[in-house]
Short mmCIF file of C-alpha atoms and ligand atoms in Angstrom, two decimals:
data_model
loop_
_atom_site.label_atom_id
_atom_site.label_comp_id
_atom_site.label_asym_id
_atom_site.label_seq_id
_atom_site.Cartn_x
_atom_site.Cartn_y
_atom_site.Cartn_z
CA MET A 1 74.89 28.69 -8.29
CA LYS A 2 74.33 31.17 -6.26
CA VAL A 3 71.91 34.03 -5.89
CA ASP A 4 72.24 36.48 -3.21
CA PRO A 5 68.52 37.16 -1.51
CA SER A 6 69.23 40.15 -1.15
CA GLN A 7 68.57 40.34 -4.60
CA ARG A 8 64.90 38.78 -5.25
CA SER A 9 62.91 41.18 -6.40
CA ARG A 10 65.49 42.17 -9.25
CA PRO A 11 65.39 41.35 -12.98
CA ILE A 12 66.23 38.04 -14.14
CA GLY A 13 68.55 38.99 -17.49
CA VAL A 14 67.90 37.01 -20.52
CA PHE A 15 69.44 37.42 -23.88
CA ASP A 16 69.24 36.14 -27.42
CA SER A 17 70.93 36.61 -30.92
CA GLY A 18 67.00 38.08 -31.45
CA LEU A 19 63.13 36.74 -31.12
CA GLY A 20 63.92 32.98 -30.31
CA GLY A 21 65.11 33.20 -26.49
CA LEU A 22 61.03 34.32 -26.85
CA THR A 23 60.53 30.80 -26.49
CA VAL A 24 62.60 30.33 -23.18
CA ALA A 25 61.28 33.80 -21.14
CA ALA A 26 57.99 32.04 -21.64
CA GLU A 27 59.22 28.83 -20.51
CA LEU A 28 60.67 30.83 -17.26
CA ALA A 29 56.84 32.95 -17.29
CA GLU A 30 55.85 29.64 -16.83
CA LEU A 31 57.32 27.85 -13.81
CA LEU A 32 57.96 32.06 -12.02
CA PRO A 33 55.53 34.09 -12.74
CA GLY A 34 56.32 36.47 -10.50
CA GLU A 35 59.13 37.07 -11.28
CA ASP A 36 60.65 40.28 -13.82
CA ILE A 37 62.53 39.96 -17.27
CA VAL A 38 64.51 41.97 -18.32
CA TYR A 39 65.17 40.59 -22.56
CA LEU A 40 67.91 41.60 -24.93
CA GLY A 41 66.90 40.33 -28.12
CA ASP A 42 70.18 41.26 -30.67
CA SER A 43 67.41 41.12 -34.59
CA ALA A 44 69.75 43.27 -35.78
CA ARG A 45 72.06 40.52 -36.40
CA VAL A 46 71.01 37.32 -36.26
CA PRO A 47 71.19 35.34 -37.43
CA TYR A 48 74.47 33.86 -34.64
CA GLY A 49 74.30 30.31 -35.63
CA ILE A 50 75.96 30.40 -39.23
CA LYS A 51 78.65 32.85 -37.72
CA SER A 52 81.79 32.18 -36.45
CA LEU A 53 82.48 31.48 -32.72
CA GLU A 54 84.95 34.36 -32.75
CA THR A 55 82.00 36.88 -33.69
CA VAL A 56 79.43 35.26 -31.41
CA ARG A 57 81.32 35.48 -28.38
CA ARG A 58 81.64 39.32 -29.21
CA PHE A 59 78.53 39.83 -29.96
CA ALA A 60 77.20 37.35 -26.57
CA ARG A 61 79.48 39.81 -24.47
CA GLU A 62 77.63 43.21 -25.70
CA ASP A 63 75.11 41.43 -25.32
CA ALA A 64 75.47 40.04 -21.70
CA LYS A 65 76.63 43.19 -20.44
CA PHE A 66 74.34 44.67 -21.38
CA LEU A 67 71.95 43.39 -19.84
CA LEU A 68 74.57 43.23 -17.08
CA GLY A 69 74.11 47.33 -16.22
CA MET A 70 70.62 46.10 -15.32
CA ASP A 71 71.15 44.78 -12.50
CA PRO A 72 69.22 41.27 -12.67
CA LYS A 73 70.22 38.62 -10.53
CA LEU A 74 70.79 36.21 -13.24
CA LEU A 75 71.57 35.49 -16.09
CA VAL A 76 70.19 33.27 -18.53
CA VAL A 77 71.68 33.17 -21.97
CA ALA A 78 69.29 31.55 -24.20
CA CYS A 79 70.62 31.17 -27.58
CA ASN A 80 71.72 27.95 -28.11
CA THR A 81 75.10 29.43 -30.40
CA ALA A 82 75.60 31.82 -27.74
CA SER A 83 76.20 29.54 -24.56
CA ALA A 84 78.30 26.77 -27.19
CA ALA A 85 80.20 29.72 -27.94
CA ALA A 86 80.47 31.70 -25.74
CA ILE A 87 79.40 30.05 -21.50
CA ASP A 88 82.31 30.50 -20.32
CA THR A 89 83.86 33.72 -20.73
CA LEU A 90 79.75 34.87 -19.68
CA ARG A 91 81.10 33.29 -16.72
CA ASP A 92 84.14 35.41 -16.04
CA LEU A 93 82.73 39.22 -16.68
CA SER A 94 79.67 38.25 -15.25
CA GLY A 95 79.37 39.17 -11.13
CA VAL A 96 75.70 36.78 -11.12
CA SER A 97 75.16 33.52 -11.74
CA VAL A 98 75.17 32.57 -15.19
CA VAL A 99 72.38 29.56 -16.69
CA ASP A 100 72.92 28.57 -19.83
CA VAL A 101 70.70 25.88 -21.78
CA ILE A 102 73.00 23.65 -22.80
CA ALA A 103 74.14 21.73 -20.14
CA PRO A 104 70.43 21.62 -19.43
CA GLY A 105 68.98 20.22 -22.02
CA SER A 106 71.84 17.67 -21.92
CA ALA A 107 71.87 17.29 -17.85
CA GLU A 108 67.97 16.10 -18.76
CA ALA A 109 68.71 13.38 -22.09
CA ILE A 110 70.50 11.37 -20.95
CA THR A 111 68.09 10.66 -17.92
CA CYS A 112 65.56 9.49 -20.10
CA GLY A 113 67.43 5.81 -20.60
CA GLU A 114 70.82 4.22 -21.44
CA GLY A 115 70.36 4.79 -25.57
CA PRO A 116 72.04 7.17 -27.53
CA VAL A 117 70.99 10.90 -27.89
CA GLY A 118 70.87 13.27 -30.44
CA ALA A 119 70.98 17.42 -30.61
CA VAL A 120 70.02 19.03 -33.71
CA ALA A 121 70.72 22.53 -33.42
CA THR A 122 72.64 25.34 -35.38
CA GLU A 123 75.39 25.06 -37.62
CA ALA A 124 77.69 27.20 -35.35
CA THR A 125 76.38 24.97 -32.45
CA ILE A 126 76.86 21.77 -33.82
CA ARG A 127 81.10 23.11 -35.16
CA SER A 128 81.69 24.05 -31.63
CA GLY A 129 81.21 20.61 -30.14
CA ALA A 130 79.35 22.34 -27.11
CA TYR A 131 77.27 19.63 -26.61
CA GLN A 132 79.51 16.47 -27.22
CA ALA A 133 81.76 18.04 -25.21
CA THR A 134 78.53 18.33 -22.34
CA LEU A 135 77.17 15.19 -23.16
CA GLU A 136 80.53 13.39 -22.89
CA SER A 137 81.42 14.63 -19.43
CA LEU A 138 77.49 13.74 -18.22
CA ALA A 139 77.38 10.47 -19.52
CA PRO A 140 80.92 9.27 -20.75
CA GLY A 141 81.21 6.83 -23.22
CA ARG A 142 76.84 7.77 -24.03
CA GLU A 143 76.93 7.50 -27.78
CA VAL A 144 75.38 10.79 -29.25
CA HIS A 145 74.34 11.99 -32.39
CA LEU A 146 74.39 15.46 -33.25
CA ALA A 147 72.97 17.42 -36.96
CA ALA A 148 72.70 20.89 -37.80
CA CYS A 149 69.64 22.09 -39.04
CA PRO A 150 70.53 25.25 -40.36
CA LEU A 151 67.04 26.25 -42.30
CA LEU A 152 65.32 25.47 -39.70
CA VAL A 153 65.80 29.36 -38.38
CA PRO A 154 64.33 30.65 -41.78
CA ILE A 155 61.16 28.48 -41.93
CA VAL A 156 59.82 29.70 -38.02
CA GLU A 157 60.63 33.58 -38.67
CA GLU A 158 58.26 32.91 -41.08
CA GLY A 159 55.41 31.30 -39.93
CA ARG A 160 55.45 28.08 -41.82
CA ALA A 161 53.06 26.07 -40.44
CA GLU A 162 53.79 22.48 -38.97
CA ASP A 163 51.93 20.85 -41.26
CA ASP A 164 53.34 22.53 -44.43
CA PRO A 165 54.99 19.91 -47.00
CA ILE A 166 58.13 22.36 -46.93
CA VAL A 167 58.63 22.59 -43.09
CA THR A 168 58.43 18.11 -43.99
CA HIS A 169 60.53 17.79 -46.44
CA VAL A 170 63.28 19.92 -45.09
CA LEU A 171 63.06 17.11 -41.68
CA CYS A 172 62.97 14.43 -43.46
CA ASP A 173 66.46 15.70 -44.81
CA TYR A 174 67.05 16.51 -41.80
CA LEU A 175 66.73 14.44 -39.81
CA ARG A 176 67.53 11.28 -41.87
CA ASP A 177 70.66 10.20 -39.73
CA MET A 178 68.81 10.55 -36.97
CA LEU A 179 65.52 8.47 -37.33
CA ARG A 180 68.08 5.05 -38.23
CA VAL A 181 69.18 5.73 -34.62
CA ARG A 182 66.46 6.49 -33.81
CA PRO A 183 67.73 7.77 -30.13
CA THR A 184 66.64 7.67 -26.78
CA SER A 185 66.05 11.13 -26.51
CA LEU A 186 67.01 14.18 -29.11
CA ILE A 187 67.81 17.70 -27.46
CA LEU A 188 66.01 20.48 -29.10
CA GLY A 189 69.24 22.53 -28.82
CA CYS A 190 67.85 26.41 -30.83
CA THR A 191 65.72 28.31 -29.19
CA HIS A 192 62.98 27.61 -32.52
CA TYR A 193 63.21 24.58 -33.03
CA PRO A 194 60.55 24.46 -29.80
CA LEU A 195 57.99 25.37 -32.40
CA LEU A 196 58.52 22.73 -34.70
CA SER A 197 58.33 19.92 -31.95
CA ARG A 198 54.82 18.11 -32.61
CA ALA A 199 56.44 17.87 -36.57
CA ILE A 200 59.52 16.90 -34.70
CA GLY A 201 57.58 14.60 -32.18
CA LYS A 202 55.48 13.30 -34.86
CA LEU A 203 58.56 12.26 -37.67
CA MET A 204 61.19 10.55 -35.03
CA GLY A 205 58.53 8.66 -33.15
CA PRO A 206 56.81 8.04 -29.55
CA ASP A 207 60.53 5.87 -28.57
CA THR A 208 61.88 9.03 -28.62
CA THR A 209 62.11 12.06 -25.67
CA LEU A 210 62.16 15.92 -26.95
CA ILE A 211 64.11 17.75 -24.85
CA SER A 212 63.77 21.22 -25.20
CA SER A 213 67.00 22.88 -24.38
CA GLY A 214 65.25 26.19 -22.89
CA ALA A 215 62.50 24.72 -20.82
CA ALA A 216 64.80 22.85 -19.13
CA ALA A 217 67.36 25.65 -18.56
CA ALA A 218 63.66 27.29 -17.60
CA ARG A 219 63.81 23.91 -14.59
CA ASP A 220 66.83 25.14 -13.85
CA VAL A 221 66.49 29.45 -13.21
CA ALA A 222 63.92 27.67 -10.64
CA ARG A 223 65.75 25.32 -8.53
CA VAL A 224 68.39 28.00 -8.69
CA LEU A 225 65.66 30.64 -6.90
CA GLU A 226 63.44 28.15 -4.82
CA ALA A 227 67.09 26.53 -3.21
CA CYS A 228 68.89 30.59 -2.78
CA ASP A 229 65.37 31.54 -1.32
CA ALA A 230 66.17 33.27 -3.98
CA LYS A 231 62.66 33.91 -5.37
CA ASN A 232 60.44 37.15 -6.24
CA PRO A 233 57.68 37.68 -3.60
CA GLN A 234 55.31 39.82 -5.32
CA ASP A 235 52.05 38.82 -6.17
CA ALA A 236 51.73 40.77 -9.62
CA PRO A 237 52.50 38.87 -12.59
CA GLY A 238 56.54 39.24 -13.11
CA GLN A 239 56.39 42.55 -16.31
CA LEU A 240 58.81 41.73 -19.35
CA ASP A 241 60.63 44.05 -21.02
CA CYS A 242 61.98 43.77 -24.44
CA TYR A 243 65.25 45.55 -25.64
CA THR A 244 66.12 44.41 -29.26
CA THR A 245 68.75 46.23 -31.42
CA ASP A 246 65.95 46.15 -34.41
CA ASN A 247 63.15 47.75 -35.44
CA PRO A 248 60.39 47.56 -31.54
CA GLU A 249 57.10 47.62 -33.68
CA ARG A 250 58.18 44.14 -35.43
CA PHE A 251 59.74 42.63 -32.75
CA ALA A 252 57.04 42.88 -30.82
CA LYS A 253 54.90 41.80 -34.11
CA LEU A 254 56.63 37.92 -34.46
CA GLY A 255 57.61 38.29 -30.42
CA GLU A 256 54.04 36.99 -30.01
CA ARG A 257 54.72 33.42 -31.22
CA PHE A 258 57.33 32.85 -29.05
CA GLY A 259 56.51 34.84 -26.28
CA ARG A 260 52.96 32.85 -25.60
CA ARG A 261 52.38 36.37 -24.45
CA LYS A 262 51.16 40.35 -25.88
CA LEU A 263 54.24 42.35 -25.63
CA THR A 264 53.49 45.40 -24.06
CA SER A 265 56.63 47.17 -23.78
CA VAL A 266 59.98 46.79 -26.13
CA HIS A 267 62.74 48.90 -26.79
CA TYR A 268 64.88 49.83 -28.98
CA VAL A 269 68.30 49.84 -28.30
CA GLY A 270 71.01 50.19 -30.83
CA THR A 271 74.05 47.72 -31.40
CA ASP A 272 76.76 51.04 -31.26
CA GLU A 273 75.40 51.28 -27.84
CA LEU A 274 76.31 47.38 -27.14
CA GLU A 275 79.93 48.20 -28.41
CA LEU A 276 80.78 51.18 -26.57
CA ASN A 277 79.09 49.93 -23.24
CA PHE A 278 81.43 46.68 -24.14
CA SER A 279 84.34 49.03 -24.63
N1 DGL B 301 68.96 32.14 -31.31
C1 DGL B 301 69.64 30.38 -31.84
C2 DGL B 301 70.32 29.37 -31.43
O1 DGL B 301 69.40 28.78 -30.71
C3 DGL B 301 69.15 30.37 -33.04
C4 DGL B 301 69.10 31.25 -34.06
C5 DGL B 301 70.56 32.12 -34.48
O2 DGL B 301 70.53 31.37 -34.98
O3 DGL B 301 70.95 33.22 -33.79
O4 DGL B 301 71.20 28.63 -31.60
#
C-alpha cells in the first residue's frame, strides 16, 4: 500500500454507515493526532448490516466517491459490512490506497496463538464470508467460529450501559457457542462492538483476547503513513470534519460517545447528492 508523500497534508477519508465509524476515527486521532480526518456517516441509510450485499456495495461506492471528491491521501472503510461487501470494488474505483477493517483485525487475531479464532459481526458481514475467507488465507486450516449479533447495533445506539441486564442477556445468547469454543482471540468485527468490549471481555474470560477491528485498521494506517513518509507534519491537532446524510444535530450529539470527542464540524449531505455524484 502506497501513499504519495506530496499528499501528506491532505486529510484521511473515513466512511461508515453512520455513527459507528467514529470509533475508528477516534483510534486514528489517538495514534495520529496531527492528521485531518474527513468523515462521512451515511446515517439516512443505516443499518447496512441487515441489507443485501448488492445494496451495501452500491451505498459504499457512493460514500467512497463523495470522499474521493475531497482529495484524501488515503481512504479508510471503517464499516465492517461495507468492507465485507465492497472492498475490491472500492479499491478499483479509488485512485488512493484503501484500508479496510477486516484484513487488519484478522491479521492481529491469528498472532494471538494457535487456537481457534472467533469473529462477531453484523448479519451481512457474516453472510458475506469475508472473515472466513480472510482468516483462511492468512492462516490456512485454522479453526474459525463466527456469530452474527444483529441486536448489538441498536443496543449500542440506544446507549445501554454495559452492565444493563438486557446487554448481558443478549450477549449470553449470541455468544453461547463461542463460549463453548473459547477461542484464543475474538474479533469485534463491527464498528459498534468496542463500546461493549468490557461486557464481552467479562463474558469470554481472560483466555480470549479481544481484537477491535477498527483499532487494528488504525494501526495499519499509521504503519502505511510511516512507511511512506506521508504523515501530516503539522504540530496543531488534526481537524475532524464530519458529513452525515441525516440530521447533523443528532449526529453531533450521539457521535460524541462513539468519537470520544466533541464534534464541532458536522455538515449535511443528501443521499440524492451522493447518488448524483456517482452517476
Ligand atoms: N458499521 C456497521 C459495521 O461495522 C454496523 C452498523 C450497520 O449495520 O450499518 O458493520
